[in-house]
């Protein structure tokens, strides 16, 4: 990945904002360690990977990026927080790092959907894709099994309720956040409400992760918890059957990356 290549590629999305690089353990001078780039999920920040980073930082240069509208990243006026906008901002930010070789890209939750599209459109930049707790959702009209279709409709109705009831959603998110072992791993506030509701509607409720992954040839490691309340196993099984996908199921783990899941994610990163 030369700087000339980065410059040419930048012509595709010259107006994409530069995101906040929340952490980068790059060593002074030439750092020969393989690079891992991490992108978090909706209503979160780089704190998502709090338990993962210490397990891999000695052997890897680890870069954690705050998504558009979240953490300390910008909230551009008029942004709709579509998948294309998220990917363009991620691509611009990764180019700014001037990486010398393909890297491992890790996404969590919404970050899985963004990472999958990034690899589908920038595959030469990535040598491995790690998806943690990917919320693979299909339109109910595409689902034949009535039980799965009913479950999928339930998720979409819940998300629509969250979007339409701001005070309820912010208040309950604050309660849940206090119960989590890591600060800033879940934040829905007045400040990020617009990025939250638009990312939910435009990226999670309406998504292209299956078709994006079908275009990807690099190895894909999928890690998820058996007790993850945001996953539809029957939908997830579609990507698990793809030829380049390896799955890792973590018992007694939910959607958050807690210590047991962090160890599996670190192993998947390699």
Coordinates of C-alpha atoms in Angstrom, one line a residue:
X1 CA 0.0 0.0 0.0
X2 CA 2.0 2.9 -1.3
X3 CA 1.3 6.6 -0.6
X4 CA 0.7 7.0 -4.3
X5 CA -2.0 4.3 -4.1
X6 CA -3.5 6.0 -1.1
X7 CA -3.6 9.3 -2.9
X8 CA -5.3 7.8 -6.0
X9 CA -7.8 6.0 -3.8
X10 CA -8.5 9.1 -1.9
X11 CA -10.0 10.7 -5.0
X12 CA -12.9 8.4 -4.5
X13 CA -14.1 10.0 -1.3
X14 CA -12.1 13.3 -0.9
X15 CA -14.8 14.7 1.4
X16 CA -14.9 11.9 3.9
X17 CA -14.1 13.1 7.4
X18 CA -11.0 11.9 9.3
X19 CA -12.0 9.9 12.4
X20 CA -10.4 9.9 15.8
X21 CA -7.7 7.3 16.3
X22 CA -8.4 6.5 19.9
X23 CA -5.3 4.4 20.5
X24 CA -2.2 3.4 18.5
X25 CA 0.7 1.7 20.2
X26 CA 3.1 2.3 17.2
X27 CA 6.8 2.2 18.2
X28 CA 9.2 4.9 17.3
X29 CA 11.0 4.4 14.0
X30 CA 10.2 1.4 11.9
X31 CA 7.7 -0.9 13.6
X32 CA 7.8 -4.3 12.0
X33 CA 4.9 -5.8 14.0
X34 CA 1.7 -6.7 12.0
X35 CA -1.0 -4.2 12.3
X36 CA -4.5 -4.8 13.7
X37 CA -7.2 -2.1 13.1
X38 CA -10.2 -2.3 15.4
X39 CA -13.6 -0.7 14.8
X40 CA -16.3 -0.8 17.5
X41 CA -20.1 -1.1 17.3
X42 CA -23.0 1.3 17.6
X43 CA -23.4 3.5 20.7
X44 CA -19.9 2.6 21.8
X45 CA -16.2 3.5 21.5
X46 CA -12.8 2.0 21.4
X47 CA -13.5 0.8 25.0
X48 CA -15.2 -2.1 23.3
X49 CA -11.8 -3.8 23.0
X50 CA -10.6 -3.0 26.5
X51 CA -10.0 -6.7 27.3
X52 CA -8.5 -7.6 23.9
X53 CA -5.8 -5.0 23.5
X54 CA -3.6 -6.1 26.4
X55 CA -3.6 -9.7 24.9
X56 CA -2.2 -8.7 21.5
X57 CA -0.3 -5.3 22.0
X58 CA 3.1 -6.9 22.6
X59 CA 3.1 -8.7 19.2
X60 CA 1.0 -6.3 17.2
X61 CA 0.6 -2.6 16.4
X62 CA -3.0 -2.1 17.5
X63 CA -5.0 0.8 16.1
X64 CA -8.5 1.5 17.5
X65 CA -10.7 4.0 15.6
X66 CA -13.9 5.7 16.9
X67 CA -16.7 5.4 14.3
X68 CA -18.2 8.4 12.7
X69 CA -20.4 10.2 15.2
X70 CA -19.2 8.2 18.2
X71 CA -16.4 8.6 20.8
X72 CA -14.3 11.6 19.8
X73 CA -14.9 11.3 16.1
X74 CA -16.7 14.1 14.2
X75 CA -20.4 14.5 13.6
X76 CA -20.6 16.2 10.2
X77 CA -23.5 18.5 9.6
X78 CA -26.0 16.7 7.3
X79 CA -24.5 13.2 7.8
X80 CA -27.0 10.4 7.4
X81 CA -24.6 7.7 8.8
X82 CA -25.2 5.3 6.0
X83 CA -22.9 2.3 5.5
X84 CA -21.2 4.2 2.6
X85 CA -20.5 7.2 4.8
X86 CA -19.1 5.0 7.6
X87 CA -16.9 3.1 5.2
X88 CA -15.6 6.2 3.4
X89 CA -14.6 7.7 6.8
X90 CA -12.9 4.5 7.9
X91 CA -11.1 4.3 4.5
X92 CA -9.9 7.9 4.8
X93 CA -8.6 7.4 8.3
X94 CA -6.8 4.1 7.5
X95 CA -5.1 5.8 4.5
X96 CA -3.9 8.6 6.9
X97 CA -2.0 5.9 8.8
X98 CA 0.2 5.1 5.7
X99 CA 0.4 1.4 6.5
X100 CA 3.1 -0.5 4.6
X101 CA 1.4 -3.9 4.4
X102 CA -2.0 -5.5 4.6
X103 CA -3.5 -5.6 8.1
X104 CA -6.0 -7.5 10.2
X105 CA -9.3 -5.7 10.5
X106 CA -11.5 -6.4 13.5
X107 CA -15.1 -5.3 13.8
X108 CA -17.6 -5.6 16.7
X109 CA -21.4 -5.6 16.1
X110 CA -22.1 -2.6 13.8
X111 CA -18.3 -2.6 13.2
X112 CA -18.7 -6.0 11.6
X113 CA -21.1 -4.6 9.0
X114 CA -18.8 -1.7 8.2
X115 CA -15.6 -3.9 8.2
X116 CA -17.3 -6.4 5.8
X117 CA -18.1 -3.6 3.3
X118 CA -14.6 -2.1 3.7
X119 CA -13.0 -5.4 2.9
X120 CA -15.4 -6.0 0.0
X121 CA -14.3 -2.7 -1.6
X122 CA -10.6 -2.5 -0.3
X123 CA -9.6 -6.2 -0.2
X124 CA -6.0 -5.6 -1.1
X125 CA -5.5 -3.7 2.1
X126 CA -6.6 -6.5 4.4
X127 CA -5.1 -10.0 5.0
X128 CA -7.7 -11.2 7.6
X129 CA -11.1 -10.1 8.8
X130 CA -12.3 -10.8 12.3
X131 CA -16.0 -10.3 13.0
X132 CA -17.1 -10.3 16.7
X133 CA -20.8 -10.6 17.5
X134 CA -22.0 -9.8 14.0
X135 CA -25.7 -8.9 13.9
X136 CA -26.7 -10.7 10.7
X137 CA -30.2 -9.6 9.9
X138 CA -32.4 -10.4 6.9
X139 CA -35.6 -8.8 5.8
X140 CA -38.5 -10.8 7.3
X141 CA -39.8 -11.2 3.7
X142 CA -36.7 -13.2 2.8
X143 CA -37.1 -15.7 5.7
X144 CA -39.0 -18.9 5.0
X145 CA -39.1 -20.3 8.5
X146 CA -42.0 -18.7 10.4
X147 CA -40.3 -18.9 13.8
X148 CA -37.2 -17.2 12.5
X149 CA -39.3 -14.6 10.6
X150 CA -41.2 -13.8 13.8
X151 CA -37.9 -13.4 15.8
X152 CA -36.5 -11.1 13.1
X153 CA -39.7 -9.0 13.1
X154 CA -39.3 -8.7 16.9
X155 CA -35.8 -7.3 16.6
X156 CA -36.8 -4.8 14.0
X157 CA -39.9 -3.7 16.0
X158 CA -37.7 -3.2 19.1
X159 CA -35.2 -1.1 17.2
X160 CA -38.0 1.0 15.7
X161 CA -39.3 1.5 19.2
X162 CA -35.9 2.6 20.5
X163 CA -35.6 5.1 17.6
X164 CA -39.0 6.5 18.2
X165 CA -38.7 6.8 22.0
X166 CA -35.7 8.9 22.7
X167 CA -36.1 9.6 26.4
X168 CA -36.9 5.9 27.2
X169 CA -33.9 4.7 25.2
X170 CA -31.4 7.2 26.7
X171 CA -32.6 6.5 30.2
X172 CA -32.5 2.7 29.9
X173 CA -29.1 2.8 28.2
X174 CA -27.7 4.8 31.1
X175 CA -28.9 2.1 33.6
X176 CA -27.4 -0.7 31.5
X177 CA -24.1 1.2 31.1
X178 CA -23.7 1.4 34.9
X179 CA -23.9 -2.4 35.1
X180 CA -21.2 -3.1 32.6
X181 CA -17.6 -3.7 33.7
X182 CA -16.0 -1.2 31.3
X183 CA -16.8 2.5 31.0
X184 CA -17.9 4.1 27.7
X185 CA -18.6 0.6 26.2
X186 CA -22.2 1.6 25.8
X187 CA -23.3 5.2 25.5
X188 CA -26.5 6.6 24.1
X189 CA -26.8 10.3 24.9
X190 CA -28.1 13.5 23.6
X191 CA -24.7 14.1 22.0
X192 CA -24.7 10.9 19.9
X193 CA -28.5 10.4 19.5
X194 CA -28.5 11.4 15.8
X195 CA -25.6 9.1 14.9
X196 CA -27.2 6.3 16.9
X197 CA -30.7 6.4 15.4
X198 CA -29.4 6.9 11.8
X199 CA -26.7 4.2 12.1
X200 CA -29.3 1.8 13.5
X201 CA -31.8 2.5 10.7
X202 CA -29.4 2.7 7.8
X203 CA -26.8 0.1 8.7
X204 CA -28.2 -2.5 11.1
X205 CA -31.9 -2.6 10.2
X206 CA -31.1 -2.5 6.5
X207 CA -27.8 -4.2 5.8
X208 CA -25.7 -5.9 3.1
X209 CA -23.3 -8.0 5.2
X210 CA -24.1 -11.3 3.5
X211 CA -23.6 -10.0 0.0
X212 CA -20.5 -8.1 1.1
X213 CA -18.9 -11.2 2.6
X214 CA -19.7 -13.2 -0.5
X215 CA -17.3 -10.9 -2.3
X216 CA -14.5 -11.4 0.2
X217 CA -11.6 -13.9 -0.4
X218 CA -9.5 -13.2 2.7
X219 CA -9.8 -15.5 5.7
X220 CA -12.8 -14.5 7.9
X221 CA -12.9 -15.4 11.6
X222 CA -16.3 -15.1 13.3
X223 CA -16.5 -15.0 17.1
X224 CA -19.7 -14.8 19.0
X225 CA -21.2 -15.7 22.3
X226 CA -23.7 -18.5 22.7
X227 CA -25.9 -16.2 24.9
X228 CA -25.7 -13.2 22.6
X229 CA -29.1 -11.6 22.8
X230 CA -28.7 -9.6 19.5
X231 CA -27.9 -12.5 17.2
X232 CA -30.3 -14.6 15.0
X233 CA -28.5 -18.0 14.8
X234 CA -30.3 -19.1 11.7
X235 CA -29.1 -15.9 9.9
X236 CA -25.6 -16.2 11.2
X237 CA -25.5 -19.8 9.9
X238 CA -25.6 -18.4 6.3
X239 CA -22.2 -16.7 6.6
X240 CA -20.8 -19.6 8.7
X241 CA -21.2 -21.8 5.6
X242 CA -19.1 -19.6 3.4
X243 CA -15.8 -21.2 2.2
X244 CA -13.4 -18.8 3.8
X245 CA -15.2 -18.4 7.2
X246 CA -14.2 -20.1 10.5
X247 CA -16.5 -19.8 13.5
X248 CA -15.6 -19.7 17.2
X249 CA -18.5 -20.0 19.6
X250 CA -17.9 -18.8 23.2
X251 CA -20.0 -20.3 25.9
X252 CA -21.7 -18.2 28.6
X253 CA -20.8 -15.0 26.6
X254 CA -23.2 -12.2 25.5
X255 CA -22.8 -9.4 23.0
X256 CA -20.1 -7.5 25.0
X257 CA -16.4 -8.6 24.6
X258 CA -15.7 -9.8 28.2
X259 CA -12.6 -11.6 29.2
X260 CA -13.4 -15.1 28.0
X261 CA -14.4 -13.8 24.6
X262 CA -11.4 -11.5 24.5
X263 CA -9.1 -14.5 24.7
X264 CA -10.9 -16.1 21.7
X265 CA -10.7 -12.9 19.7
X266 CA -7.0 -12.6 20.4
X267 CA -6.5 -16.2 19.2
X268 CA -8.5 -15.4 16.1
X269 CA -6.4 -12.4 15.4
X270 CA -3.3 -14.6 15.7

